[in-house]
Amino acid sequence: MAISVRRLAPTFAAEIEGIDLNHLSPPDLRTVKDAWLAHKVLVFHDQNLDEDGLVNFAQQLGEIEIHLRQSRTTGRREVMLVSNKTEDGKPIGRLGNQELNWHMDQIFMAEPTAGTILYAVEVTPEGGHTWFCDLGAAYDTLPADLRDQVDGHQAVHSASTADRRVGIQLSEAQRQRAPEVIHPLVRTHPLSGEKALYFSLNHTARIDGRSEEDSLPVFEQLREHATRQQHVYEHHWRVGDLVLWDNATTMHRRDPFPNHHARLMRRVGFNFPVDRRVPF
Ligand code: OGA
Ligand code: MN
């Protein structure tokens, strides 16, 4: 089957058809990698991946990262379950059914995860849509007053900030693995060279050298600009969808959904080649 790539939003995100991620030929892999760099968010439909298949796909894109919050004891350790389902009264996965505010994944690490893969096993008929925004386009179109507040400035990030803002708890051991880190507020993508805004409403504590109180209104202005309709793609899930996104140039959020509907996603993160992770 011929491969087709279709743009989903004005500046980014694309749907790829004609690729079976269980059987990627070397040219298919090249197509996926090139398209990922070009479009930042890729959507594949009708995939049929078990945990081994998902890990195998992710490994071809980069070294797999085990999430700081991973605590799973069954199945492949590389795969995190994102779900509101329970077994014997205990959650089988993470993130429940609540809204997730705009963020990127693991920005609070010294060498943050490059890409995240989310694969839909069970979807909800209502809510649970995942939204992405293009932080490269947002940076390019930033008004001058906001540009002055980010160019040449850095921000402080930590997992504990998310604990405070979102109400999720890290264990003491996890906290020790994730001290505060500082990254530039404008990040240059290590492979494409594109400049993009780099902050997360969940994890970015403050602009370096300014108080949190002073910084939050700036983040809110950046968020408002970055999530205008022309910078956003909203994904409505079908079973078998796999979405692969770039955490260096996009942010994402999730709509809440009613807890009586079961949602189950498998998630894997991977990083850039070792010599491309930092500095940025
Ligand atoms: C994540 C995430 C969104 C979703 O797993 O990092 O943001 O739609 N998930 O569940
Ligand atoms: Mn996320």
Short mmCIF file of C-alpha atoms and ligand atoms in Angstrom, two decimals:
data_model
loop_
_atom_site.label_atom_id
_atom_site.label_comp_id
_atom_site.label_asym_id
_atom_site.label_seq_id
_atom_site.Cartn_x
_atom_site.Cartn_y
_atom_site.Cartn_z
CA MET A 1 0.00 0.00 0.00
CA ALA A 2 1.31 3.44 -0.89
CA ILE A 3 2.21 5.69 2.02
CA SER A 4 0.31 8.96 2.33
CA VAL A 5 0.98 11.86 4.67
CA ARG A 6 -1.84 14.35 5.31
CA ARG A 7 -1.45 17.58 7.29
CA LEU A 8 -3.98 17.91 10.12
CA ALA A 9 -3.47 21.49 11.35
CA PRO A 10 -2.19 24.69 9.68
CA THR A 11 1.43 24.47 10.81
CA PHE A 12 1.98 20.93 12.16
CA ALA A 13 0.56 17.43 12.87
CA ALA A 14 0.06 14.83 10.16
CA GLU A 15 -1.77 11.56 9.63
CA ILE A 16 0.18 8.76 7.98
CA GLU A 17 -1.55 5.94 6.17
CA GLY A 18 -0.10 2.83 4.59
CA ILE A 19 2.39 1.90 7.32
CA ASP A 20 2.11 -1.16 9.59
CA LEU A 21 4.16 -0.29 12.69
CA ASN A 22 4.60 -4.00 13.50
CA HIS A 23 6.52 -4.50 10.27
CA LEU A 24 8.50 -1.38 9.54
CA SER A 25 10.83 -1.67 6.57
CA PRO A 26 13.97 0.53 6.64
CA PRO A 27 12.40 2.97 4.12
CA ASP A 28 9.20 3.10 6.23
CA LEU A 29 11.29 3.90 9.32
CA ARG A 30 13.03 6.71 7.41
CA THR A 31 9.62 8.05 6.37
CA VAL A 32 8.38 8.00 9.99
CA LYS A 33 11.51 9.73 11.32
CA ASP A 34 11.47 12.41 8.59
CA ALA A 35 7.74 13.00 9.00
CA TRP A 36 8.12 13.25 12.78
CA LEU A 37 10.73 15.99 12.36
CA ALA A 38 8.66 17.78 9.72
CA HIS A 39 5.24 17.58 11.42
CA LYS A 40 6.04 17.16 15.17
CA VAL A 41 2.88 15.14 15.86
CA LEU A 42 2.12 11.99 13.85
CA VAL A 43 -1.13 10.04 13.88
CA PHE A 44 -1.37 6.40 12.73
CA HIS A 45 -4.72 4.57 12.63
CA ASP A 46 -5.69 0.89 12.83
CA GLN A 47 -2.45 -0.31 14.39
CA ASN A 48 -2.39 -3.61 16.24
CA LEU A 49 0.46 -3.47 18.74
CA ASP A 50 0.96 -5.57 21.82
CA GLU A 51 3.43 -4.35 24.46
CA ASP A 52 6.39 -6.03 22.75
CA GLY A 53 5.37 -4.49 19.42
CA LEU A 54 5.10 -1.03 20.97
CA VAL A 55 8.50 -1.30 22.65
CA ASN A 56 10.02 -2.61 19.45
CA PHE A 57 8.66 0.37 17.49
CA ALA A 58 9.84 2.90 20.10
CA GLN A 59 13.34 1.38 20.21
CA GLN A 60 13.76 2.13 16.53
CA LEU A 61 13.21 5.84 17.24
CA GLY A 62 15.54 6.23 20.21
CA GLU A 63 16.66 4.94 23.56
CA ILE A 64 13.60 4.20 25.69
CA GLU A 65 13.19 6.21 28.89
CA ILE A 66 11.60 4.64 31.92
CA HIS A 67 9.31 7.33 33.35
CA LEU A 68 10.21 8.71 36.76
CA ARG A 69 6.71 7.89 37.94
CA GLN A 70 6.70 4.35 36.54
CA SER A 71 5.71 1.92 39.26
CA ARG A 72 4.31 -0.97 37.27
CA THR A 73 5.16 -4.49 38.36
CA THR A 74 3.56 -6.49 35.53
CA GLY A 75 4.08 -6.38 31.76
CA ARG A 76 6.89 -4.52 30.01
CA ARG A 77 8.52 -1.99 32.32
CA GLU A 78 9.08 0.34 29.37
CA VAL A 79 5.33 0.66 28.88
CA MET A 80 3.34 2.90 31.18
CA LEU A 81 -0.41 2.39 31.33
CA VAL A 82 -2.41 5.61 31.17
CA SER A 83 -5.85 4.65 32.38
CA ASN A 84 -8.72 5.23 34.79
CA LYS A 85 -9.40 1.48 35.08
CA THR A 86 -9.07 -0.37 38.36
CA GLU A 87 -8.45 -3.98 39.32
CA ASP A 88 -9.34 -5.11 42.83
CA GLY A 89 -10.04 -1.48 43.64
CA LYS A 90 -6.53 -0.33 42.63
CA PRO A 91 -5.73 1.83 39.58
CA ILE A 92 -4.03 -0.26 36.87
CA GLY A 93 -2.43 2.84 35.37
CA ARG A 94 -1.82 6.54 35.81
CA LEU A 95 -3.52 9.89 35.25
CA GLY A 96 -7.10 8.77 35.98
CA ASN A 97 -9.92 10.55 34.17
CA GLN A 98 -9.10 14.14 35.08
CA GLU A 99 -8.21 17.02 32.83
CA LEU A 100 -4.48 17.37 32.18
CA ASN A 101 -3.38 20.96 31.74
CA TRP A 102 -1.00 22.05 28.97
CA HIS A 103 2.41 20.45 29.51
CA MET A 104 5.22 18.58 27.86
CA ASP A 105 6.54 15.31 29.17
CA GLN A 106 9.41 15.21 31.64
CA ILE A 107 10.62 18.77 31.00
CA PHE A 108 11.67 18.52 34.68
CA MET A 109 14.52 16.12 33.85
CA ALA A 110 18.05 17.30 33.06
CA GLU A 111 17.76 15.44 29.73
CA PRO A 112 14.04 15.55 28.97
CA THR A 113 12.28 12.87 26.91
CA ALA A 114 12.32 13.64 23.20
CA GLY A 115 9.26 11.77 22.04
CA THR A 116 6.18 10.19 23.57
CA ILE A 117 4.09 7.47 21.96
CA LEU A 118 0.50 6.92 23.09
CA TYR A 119 -1.43 3.94 21.74
CA ALA A 120 -5.19 3.58 22.25
CA VAL A 121 -6.42 0.20 23.51
CA GLU A 122 -9.78 1.38 24.92
CA VAL A 123 -11.30 4.79 24.22
CA THR A 124 -14.19 6.76 25.69
CA PRO A 125 -17.26 7.83 23.71
CA GLU A 126 -17.13 11.21 25.49
CA GLY A 127 -14.19 13.47 26.36
CA GLY A 128 -10.62 12.24 26.67
CA HIS A 129 -9.51 14.13 23.54
CA THR A 130 -5.83 15.06 23.46
CA TRP A 131 -4.84 18.53 22.24
CA PHE A 132 -1.46 19.57 20.89
CA CYS A 133 -0.03 23.02 20.21
CA ASP A 134 2.86 24.03 17.99
CA LEU A 135 5.40 25.92 20.12
CA GLY A 136 7.63 26.60 17.10
CA ALA A 137 4.85 28.48 15.30
CA ALA A 138 3.94 30.13 18.62
CA TYR A 139 7.50 31.40 19.05
CA ASP A 140 7.67 32.66 15.44
CA THR A 141 4.50 34.72 15.90
CA LEU A 142 5.17 35.94 19.44
CA PRO A 143 4.45 39.67 20.02
CA ALA A 144 7.60 41.70 20.72
CA ASP A 145 6.81 42.34 24.42
CA LEU A 146 6.50 38.63 25.12
CA ARG A 147 9.52 37.79 23.00
CA ASP A 148 11.61 40.09 25.20
CA GLN A 149 10.53 38.10 28.24
CA VAL A 150 11.68 34.77 26.83
CA ASP A 151 14.65 35.45 24.54
CA GLY A 152 17.86 34.85 26.45
CA HIS A 153 15.94 33.85 29.61
CA GLN A 154 15.83 30.54 31.41
CA ALA A 155 13.18 28.78 33.48
CA VAL A 156 13.26 26.46 36.47
CA HIS A 157 11.32 23.19 36.30
CA SER A 158 10.61 20.42 38.78
CA ALA A 159 8.43 17.37 39.20
CA SER A 160 7.50 18.69 42.64
CA THR A 161 5.89 21.71 40.96
CA ALA A 162 3.49 19.30 39.25
CA ASP A 163 2.84 17.66 42.60
CA ARG A 164 1.75 21.03 43.95
CA ARG A 165 -0.21 22.20 40.92
CA VAL A 166 -1.79 18.93 39.86
CA GLY A 167 -1.95 17.11 43.17
CA ILE A 168 0.11 14.05 42.25
CA GLN A 169 2.63 12.71 44.70
CA LEU A 170 6.19 11.60 44.13
CA SER A 171 7.86 9.19 46.51
CA GLU A 172 10.93 10.48 48.36
CA ALA A 173 13.20 8.33 46.17
CA GLN A 174 11.61 9.73 43.00
CA ARG A 175 11.96 13.28 44.31
CA GLN A 176 15.66 12.75 44.86
CA ARG A 177 16.07 11.63 41.27
CA ALA A 178 14.42 14.82 40.05
CA PRO A 179 15.90 17.98 41.60
CA GLU A 180 15.05 21.38 40.07
CA VAL A 181 16.53 21.86 36.58
CA ILE A 182 17.07 24.95 34.46
CA HIS A 183 16.42 25.08 30.70
CA PRO A 184 16.22 28.01 28.27
CA LEU A 185 12.70 29.38 27.70
CA VAL A 186 13.42 29.15 23.97
CA ARG A 187 14.68 25.74 22.97
CA THR A 188 16.45 24.90 19.72
CA HIS A 189 15.41 21.47 18.47
CA PRO A 190 18.55 19.31 18.35
CA LEU A 191 17.75 17.74 14.98
CA SER A 192 15.69 20.30 13.04
CA GLY A 193 17.28 23.45 14.49
CA GLU A 194 13.83 25.00 14.95
CA LYS A 195 13.38 27.42 17.85
CA ALA A 196 10.35 26.92 20.06
CA LEU A 197 8.92 28.15 23.34
CA TYR A 198 9.83 25.77 26.13
CA PHE A 199 7.71 25.76 29.26
CA SER A 200 5.01 23.61 30.85
CA LEU A 201 2.14 24.89 32.96
CA ASN A 202 2.38 21.79 35.15
CA HIS A 203 6.13 21.66 35.71
CA THR A 204 7.68 25.09 35.16
CA ALA A 205 8.08 26.69 38.56
CA ARG A 206 9.32 30.12 37.54
CA ILE A 207 11.46 32.19 35.21
CA ASP A 208 15.01 32.00 36.56
CA GLY A 209 15.69 35.10 38.67
CA ARG A 210 11.99 35.98 39.10
CA SER A 211 9.46 34.87 41.70
CA GLU A 212 6.78 32.30 40.95
CA GLU A 213 4.14 34.99 41.52
CA ASP A 214 5.83 37.19 38.92
CA SER A 215 6.36 34.35 36.46
CA LEU A 216 2.92 32.75 36.36
CA PRO A 217 1.21 35.63 34.51
CA VAL A 218 3.95 35.44 31.85
CA PHE A 219 3.37 31.69 31.43
CA GLU A 220 -0.35 32.36 31.16
CA GLN A 221 0.22 34.95 28.41
CA LEU A 222 2.52 32.53 26.57
CA ARG A 223 -0.05 29.76 26.94
CA GLU A 224 -2.80 32.01 25.65
CA HIS A 225 -0.78 32.86 22.55
CA ALA A 226 0.53 29.33 22.00
CA THR A 227 -2.89 27.69 22.19
CA ARG A 228 -4.74 29.96 19.75
CA GLN A 229 -6.73 27.91 17.31
CA GLN A 230 -4.23 28.28 14.46
CA HIS A 231 -1.54 26.55 16.58
CA VAL A 232 -3.65 23.64 17.80
CA TYR A 233 -4.54 20.11 16.70
CA GLU A 234 -7.21 18.22 18.70
CA HIS A 235 -7.06 14.44 18.50
CA HIS A 236 -10.24 12.37 18.92
CA TRP A 237 -9.16 8.81 19.64
CA ARG A 238 -10.21 5.58 17.92
CA VAL A 239 -9.11 2.16 19.11
CA GLY A 240 -5.83 1.31 17.35
CA ASP A 241 -4.69 4.94 17.01
CA LEU A 242 -1.06 5.62 17.78
CA VAL A 243 0.09 9.20 18.25
CA LEU A 244 3.76 10.09 18.38
CA TRP A 245 4.70 13.61 19.50
CA ASP A 246 7.77 15.77 19.94
CA ASN A 247 8.20 17.21 23.43
CA ALA A 248 10.81 19.74 22.27
CA THR A 249 8.47 21.77 20.04
CA THR A 250 4.93 20.93 21.20
CA MET A 251 2.80 20.94 24.36
CA HIS A 252 -0.29 18.84 24.97
CA ARG A 253 -3.32 18.66 27.24
CA ARG A 254 -6.18 16.24 27.75
CA ASP A 255 -9.90 16.76 28.25
CA PRO A 256 -11.40 15.02 31.28
CA PHE A 257 -13.87 12.20 30.68
CA PRO A 258 -16.63 10.52 32.73
CA ASN A 259 -15.14 7.94 35.05
CA HIS A 260 -17.78 5.34 34.21
CA HIS A 261 -16.17 5.03 30.77
CA ALA A 262 -12.97 2.98 30.65
CA ARG A 263 -9.98 4.45 28.81
CA LEU A 264 -6.72 2.54 28.40
CA MET A 265 -3.63 3.78 26.60
CA ARG A 266 -0.15 2.31 26.44
CA ARG A 267 2.63 4.86 26.58
CA VAL A 268 6.35 4.77 25.83
CA GLY A 269 8.88 7.61 25.84
CA PHE A 270 12.25 7.75 24.12
CA ASN A 271 15.15 10.16 23.89
CA PHE A 272 17.40 11.82 21.32
CA PRO A 273 20.84 10.35 20.63
CA VAL A 274 23.08 10.85 23.70
CA ASP A 275 25.21 13.58 22.09
CA ARG A 276 22.11 15.61 21.05
CA ARG A 277 20.23 15.76 24.37
CA VAL A 278 21.91 18.80 25.88
CA PRO A 279 22.66 21.65 25.83
CA PHE A 280 19.73 23.28 24.12
C1 OGA B 1 0.79 11.57 28.83
C2 OGA B 1 -0.37 12.40 28.51
C3 OGA B 1 -2.55 12.42 27.50
C4 OGA B 1 -3.75 11.55 27.34
O1 OGA B 1 0.63 10.35 28.90
O2 OGA B 1 1.88 12.15 28.98
O3 OGA B 1 -0.28 13.59 28.57
O4 OGA B 1 -4.52 11.83 26.42
N1 OGA B 1 -1.48 11.76 28.12
O5 OGA B 1 -3.92 10.61 28.13
MN MN B 2 1.83 14.20 28.85
#
